[in-house]
Short mmCIF file of C-alpha atoms in Angstrom, two decimals:
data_model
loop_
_atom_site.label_atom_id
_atom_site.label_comp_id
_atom_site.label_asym_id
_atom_site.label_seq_id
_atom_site.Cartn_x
_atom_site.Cartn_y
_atom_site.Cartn_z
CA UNK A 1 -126.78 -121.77 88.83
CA UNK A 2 -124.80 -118.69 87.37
CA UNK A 3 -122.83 -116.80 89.89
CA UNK A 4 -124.09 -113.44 91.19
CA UNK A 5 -122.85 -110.83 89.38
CA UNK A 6 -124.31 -107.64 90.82
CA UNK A 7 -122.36 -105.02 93.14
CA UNK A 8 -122.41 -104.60 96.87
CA UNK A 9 -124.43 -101.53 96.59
CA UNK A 10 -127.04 -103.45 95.05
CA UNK A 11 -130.00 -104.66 97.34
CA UNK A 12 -132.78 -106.89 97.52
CA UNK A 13 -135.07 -104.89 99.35
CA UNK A 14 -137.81 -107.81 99.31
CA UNK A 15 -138.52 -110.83 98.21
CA UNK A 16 -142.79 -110.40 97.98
CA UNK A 17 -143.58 -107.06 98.29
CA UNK A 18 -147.23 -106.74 98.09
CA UNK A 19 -148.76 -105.14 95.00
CA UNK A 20 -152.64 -104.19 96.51
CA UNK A 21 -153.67 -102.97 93.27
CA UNK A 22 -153.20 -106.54 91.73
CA UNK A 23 -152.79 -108.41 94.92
CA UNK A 24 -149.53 -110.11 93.93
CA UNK A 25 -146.11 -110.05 95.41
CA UNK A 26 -142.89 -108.96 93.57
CA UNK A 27 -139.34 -108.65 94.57
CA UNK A 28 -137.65 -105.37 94.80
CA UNK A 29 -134.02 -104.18 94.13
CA UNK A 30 -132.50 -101.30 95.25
CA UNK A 31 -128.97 -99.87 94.07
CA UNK A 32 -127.65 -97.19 95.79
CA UNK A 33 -124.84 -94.30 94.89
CA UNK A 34 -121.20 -95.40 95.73
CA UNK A 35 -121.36 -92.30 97.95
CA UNK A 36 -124.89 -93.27 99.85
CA UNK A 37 -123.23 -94.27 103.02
CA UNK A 38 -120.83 -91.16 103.18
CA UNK A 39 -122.74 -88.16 102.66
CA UNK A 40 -126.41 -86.56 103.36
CA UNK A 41 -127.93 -86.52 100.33
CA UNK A 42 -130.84 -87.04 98.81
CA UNK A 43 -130.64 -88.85 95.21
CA UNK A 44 -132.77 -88.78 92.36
CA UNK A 45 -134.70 -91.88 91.33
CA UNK A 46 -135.25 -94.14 88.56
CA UNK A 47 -137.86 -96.68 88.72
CA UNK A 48 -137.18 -99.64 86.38
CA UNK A 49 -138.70 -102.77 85.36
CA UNK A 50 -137.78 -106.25 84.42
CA UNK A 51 -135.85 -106.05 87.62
CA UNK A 52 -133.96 -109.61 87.17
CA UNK A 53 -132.22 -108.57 84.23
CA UNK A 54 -130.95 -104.95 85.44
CA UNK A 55 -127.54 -106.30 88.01
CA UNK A 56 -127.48 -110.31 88.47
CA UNK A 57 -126.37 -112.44 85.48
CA UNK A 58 -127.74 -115.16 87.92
CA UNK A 59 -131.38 -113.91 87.71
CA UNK A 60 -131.43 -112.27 84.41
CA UNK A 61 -132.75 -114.13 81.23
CA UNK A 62 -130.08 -113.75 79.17
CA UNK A 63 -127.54 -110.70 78.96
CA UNK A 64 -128.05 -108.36 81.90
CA UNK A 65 -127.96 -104.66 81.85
CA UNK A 66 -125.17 -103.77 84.48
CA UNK A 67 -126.66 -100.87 85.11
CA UNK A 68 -125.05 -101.12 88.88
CA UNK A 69 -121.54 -101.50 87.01
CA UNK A 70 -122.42 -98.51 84.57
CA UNK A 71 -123.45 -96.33 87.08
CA UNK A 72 -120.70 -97.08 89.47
CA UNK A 73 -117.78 -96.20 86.90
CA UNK A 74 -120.14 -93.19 85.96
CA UNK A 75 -120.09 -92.02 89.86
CA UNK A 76 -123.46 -91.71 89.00
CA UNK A 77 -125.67 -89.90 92.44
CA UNK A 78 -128.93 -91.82 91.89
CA UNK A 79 -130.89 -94.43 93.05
CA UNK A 80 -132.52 -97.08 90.78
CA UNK A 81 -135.06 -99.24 91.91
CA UNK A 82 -135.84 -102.56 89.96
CA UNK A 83 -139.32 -104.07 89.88
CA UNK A 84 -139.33 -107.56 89.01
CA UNK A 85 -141.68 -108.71 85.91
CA UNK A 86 -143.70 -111.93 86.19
CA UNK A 87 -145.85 -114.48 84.19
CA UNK A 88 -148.55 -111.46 83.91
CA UNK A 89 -145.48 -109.01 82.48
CA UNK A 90 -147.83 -108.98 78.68
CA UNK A 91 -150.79 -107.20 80.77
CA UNK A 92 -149.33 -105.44 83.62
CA UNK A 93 -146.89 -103.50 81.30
CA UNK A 94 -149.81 -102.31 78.95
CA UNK A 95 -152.50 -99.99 79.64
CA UNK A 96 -154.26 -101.19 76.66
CA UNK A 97 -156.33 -105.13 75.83
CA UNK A 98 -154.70 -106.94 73.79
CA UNK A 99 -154.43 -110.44 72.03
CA UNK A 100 -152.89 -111.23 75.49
CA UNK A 101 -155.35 -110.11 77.72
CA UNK A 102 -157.06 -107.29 79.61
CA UNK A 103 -154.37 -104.83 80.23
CA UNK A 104 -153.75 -104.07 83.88
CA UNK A 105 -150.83 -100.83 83.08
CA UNK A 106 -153.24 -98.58 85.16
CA UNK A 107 -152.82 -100.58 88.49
CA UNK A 108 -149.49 -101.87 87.85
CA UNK A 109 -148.55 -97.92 87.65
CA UNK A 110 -150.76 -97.19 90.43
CA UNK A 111 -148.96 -99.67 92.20
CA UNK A 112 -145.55 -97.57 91.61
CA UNK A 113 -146.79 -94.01 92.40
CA UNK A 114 -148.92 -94.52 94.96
CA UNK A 115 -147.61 -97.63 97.05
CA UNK A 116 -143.75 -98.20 96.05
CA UNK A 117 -142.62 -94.51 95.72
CA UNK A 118 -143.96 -93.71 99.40
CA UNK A 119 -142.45 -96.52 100.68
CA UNK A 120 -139.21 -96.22 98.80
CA UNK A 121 -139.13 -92.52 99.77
CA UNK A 122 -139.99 -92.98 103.39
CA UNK A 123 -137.18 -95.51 103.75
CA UNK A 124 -134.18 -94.41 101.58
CA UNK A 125 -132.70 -90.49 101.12
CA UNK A 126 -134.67 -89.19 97.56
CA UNK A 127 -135.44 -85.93 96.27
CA UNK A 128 -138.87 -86.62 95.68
CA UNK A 129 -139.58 -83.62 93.46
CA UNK A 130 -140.29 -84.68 89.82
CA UNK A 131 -137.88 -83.66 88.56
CA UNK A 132 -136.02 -85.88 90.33
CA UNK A 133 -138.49 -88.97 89.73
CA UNK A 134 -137.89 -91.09 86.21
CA UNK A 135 -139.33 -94.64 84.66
CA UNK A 136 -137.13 -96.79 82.17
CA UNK A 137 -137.70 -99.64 80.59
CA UNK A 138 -137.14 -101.84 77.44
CA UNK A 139 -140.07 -103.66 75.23
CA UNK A 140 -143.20 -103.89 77.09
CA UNK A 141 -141.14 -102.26 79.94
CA UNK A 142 -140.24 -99.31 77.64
CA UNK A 143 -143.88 -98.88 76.17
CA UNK A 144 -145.48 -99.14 80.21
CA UNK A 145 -142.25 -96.35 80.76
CA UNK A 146 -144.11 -93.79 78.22
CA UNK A 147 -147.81 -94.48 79.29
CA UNK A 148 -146.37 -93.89 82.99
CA UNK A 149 -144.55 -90.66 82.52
CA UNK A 150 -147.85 -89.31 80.32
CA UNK A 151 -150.58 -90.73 82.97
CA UNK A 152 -148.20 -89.08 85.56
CA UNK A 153 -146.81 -86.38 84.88
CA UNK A 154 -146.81 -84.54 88.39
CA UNK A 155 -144.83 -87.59 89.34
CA UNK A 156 -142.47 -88.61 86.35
CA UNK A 157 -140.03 -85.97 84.90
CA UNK A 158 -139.60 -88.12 82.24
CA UNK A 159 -138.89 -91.42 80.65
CA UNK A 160 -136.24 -93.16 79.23
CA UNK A 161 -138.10 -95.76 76.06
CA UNK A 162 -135.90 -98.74 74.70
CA UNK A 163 -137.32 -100.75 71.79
CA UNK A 164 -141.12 -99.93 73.15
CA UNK A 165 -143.87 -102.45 72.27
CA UNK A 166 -145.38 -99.92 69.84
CA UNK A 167 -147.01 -102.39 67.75
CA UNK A 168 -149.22 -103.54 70.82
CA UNK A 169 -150.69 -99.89 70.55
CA UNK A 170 -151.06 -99.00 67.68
CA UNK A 171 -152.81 -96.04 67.98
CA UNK A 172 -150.47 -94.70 70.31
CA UNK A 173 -149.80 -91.32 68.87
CA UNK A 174 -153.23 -90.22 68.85
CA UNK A 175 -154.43 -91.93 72.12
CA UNK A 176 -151.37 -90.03 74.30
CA UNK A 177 -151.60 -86.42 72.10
CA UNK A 178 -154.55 -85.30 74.59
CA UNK A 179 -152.65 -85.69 77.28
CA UNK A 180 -149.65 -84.15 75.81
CA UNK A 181 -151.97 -81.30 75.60
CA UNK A 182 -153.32 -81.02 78.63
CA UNK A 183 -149.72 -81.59 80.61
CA UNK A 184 -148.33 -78.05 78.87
CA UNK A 185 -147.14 -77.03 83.03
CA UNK A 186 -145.46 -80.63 82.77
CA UNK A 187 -142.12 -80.47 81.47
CA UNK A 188 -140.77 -83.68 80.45
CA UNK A 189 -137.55 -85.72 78.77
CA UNK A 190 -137.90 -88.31 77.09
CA UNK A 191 -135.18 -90.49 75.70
CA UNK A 192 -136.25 -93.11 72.92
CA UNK A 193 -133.94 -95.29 71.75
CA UNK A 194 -134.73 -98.17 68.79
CA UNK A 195 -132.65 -100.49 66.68
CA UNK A 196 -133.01 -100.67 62.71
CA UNK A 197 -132.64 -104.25 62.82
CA UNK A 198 -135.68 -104.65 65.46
CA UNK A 199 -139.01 -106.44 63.85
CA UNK A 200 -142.02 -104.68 63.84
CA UNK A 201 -141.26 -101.65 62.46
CA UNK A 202 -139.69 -100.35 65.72
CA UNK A 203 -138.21 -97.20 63.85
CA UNK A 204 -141.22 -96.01 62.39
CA UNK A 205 -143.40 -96.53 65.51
CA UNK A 206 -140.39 -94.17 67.37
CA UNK A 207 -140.06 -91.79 64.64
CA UNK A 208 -144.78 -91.34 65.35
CA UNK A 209 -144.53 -90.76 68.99
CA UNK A 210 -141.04 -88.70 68.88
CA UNK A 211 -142.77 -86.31 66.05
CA UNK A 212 -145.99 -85.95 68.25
CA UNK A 213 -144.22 -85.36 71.50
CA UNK A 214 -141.89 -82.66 69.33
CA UNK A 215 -144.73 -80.50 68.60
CA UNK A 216 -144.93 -79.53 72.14
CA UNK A 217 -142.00 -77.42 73.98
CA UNK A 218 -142.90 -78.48 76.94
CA UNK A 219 -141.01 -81.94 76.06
CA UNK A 220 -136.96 -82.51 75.51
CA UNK A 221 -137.09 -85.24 73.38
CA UNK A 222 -134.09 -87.54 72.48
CA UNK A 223 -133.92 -90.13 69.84
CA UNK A 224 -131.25 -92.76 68.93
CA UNK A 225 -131.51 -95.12 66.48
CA UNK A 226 -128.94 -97.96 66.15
CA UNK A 227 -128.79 -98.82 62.79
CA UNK A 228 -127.39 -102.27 63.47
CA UNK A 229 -129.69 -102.70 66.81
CA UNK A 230 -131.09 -105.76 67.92
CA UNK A 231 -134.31 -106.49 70.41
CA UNK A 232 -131.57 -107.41 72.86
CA UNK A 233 -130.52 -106.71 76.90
CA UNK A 234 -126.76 -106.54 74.43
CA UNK A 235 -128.12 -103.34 72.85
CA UNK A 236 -129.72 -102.01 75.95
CA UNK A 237 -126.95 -102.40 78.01
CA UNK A 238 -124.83 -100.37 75.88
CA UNK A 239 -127.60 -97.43 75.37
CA UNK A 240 -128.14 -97.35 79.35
CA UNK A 241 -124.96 -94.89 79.61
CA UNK A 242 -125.94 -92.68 77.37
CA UNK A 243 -129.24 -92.70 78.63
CA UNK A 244 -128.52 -92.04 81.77
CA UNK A 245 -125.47 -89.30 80.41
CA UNK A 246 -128.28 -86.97 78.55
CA UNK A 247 -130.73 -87.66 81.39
CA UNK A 248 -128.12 -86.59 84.24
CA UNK A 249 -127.22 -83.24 82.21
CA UNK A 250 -130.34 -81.90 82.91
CA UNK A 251 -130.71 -82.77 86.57
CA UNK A 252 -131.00 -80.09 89.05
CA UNK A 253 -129.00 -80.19 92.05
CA UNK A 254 -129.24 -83.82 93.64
CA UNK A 255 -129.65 -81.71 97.12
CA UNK A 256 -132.95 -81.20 98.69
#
């Protein structure tokens, strides 16, 4: 068994919480500032998934993230909480059927808004104001991150992308322009990031739902493309700090 690799200030929160929208169980990780236990405040939030790979060599498949290591030698103020995938990861991270099943997106994000937020906000020091509320992901965790922030924006104040499953949907770009429209009191930031060495013509699928969410000021969108990227936790690793730099930059004051 690899050793455990994640920080003190990283939590499991529980083993089986209870999804009620797909009655399953997942576990739940919680990191928390360096500065949690020493001052009052309240922290903005980022709600990620493929929880085993984000702190814990020891449960991740592969590379992990380190985002708990990043964010400590950043002296980053937020909290991140860390959703475990499982076997069903192909349909609860898509909002759309597919060749691997009925999509189940809606109640996996219904799951996160209305059920895990609450609870996570009710039991830990957040701002809870949108602005202060994000969803990140990578692959099928980066394409359920845009579908989330777009389905809620009065929740999400935007999403941070890596590699997204784009060629699951590929009518992306047209399905989310309507509510790109209708979310104009919504501001959002997005941060996409791809790699030119990806399959599936990651770049251009990017490049299609960067251009669409550009022709609307109510977004601050920001692209990166690696042009010797991989579809790796390596590559995704190494983006997370300047994800989280540009994201941070346009935080408003982590007090309540």
């Amino acid at each position: 068994m690899e050793t455990q690799t994640k920080v003190p200030n990283v939590d499991v929160i529980d083993e089986n919480f209870y999804i009620p929208q797909l009655d399953r169980h997942r576990r739940i990780w919680l990191y928390r500032p360096t500065d949690y236990y020493y001052t009052e405040k309240n922290y903005t939030v980022i709600y990620m998934h493929d929880g085993q790979n984000l702190f814990d060599e020891a449960t991740a498949f592969g590379d992990e993230w380190a985002v708990d290591k990043t964010l400590n030698a950043m002296l980053a103020e937020c909290i991140i909480v860390g959703i475990d995938n499982s076997e069903h990861r192909l349909t609860e991270y898509n909002y759309n059927d597919s060749e691997y099943g009925a999509g189940e997106g809606k109640q996996y994000i219904d799951f996160i808004v209305n059920t895990l937020k609450p609870f996570i906000d009710k039991n830990f020091r957040t701002n809870t104001r949108r602005e202060h509320t994000h969803i990140a992901g990578s692959s099928m965790g980066g394409l359920i991150s845009l579908y989330g922030a777009m389905h809620y924006p009065e929740i999400f104040g935007g999403a941070g992308i890596f590699s997204p499953s784009l060629w699951l949907t590929p009518n992306a770009t047209e399905e989310l322009k309507p509510l790109a429209e209708r979310n104009f009191n919504y501001p959002q930031h997005f941060y996409l990031y791809g790699g030119a060495q990806e399959a599936e013509n990651m770049v251009e699928h990017i490049a299609a739902v960067a251009g669409m969410l550009n022709d609307y000021t109510h977004y601050d969108v920001h692209t990166e493309i690696d042009s010797e990227g991989t579809h790796s936790e390596f590559c995704w690793r190494n983006k997370f700090p300047d994800y989280y730099s540009w994201l941070a930059q346009d935080f408003p004051h982590n007090q309540q």
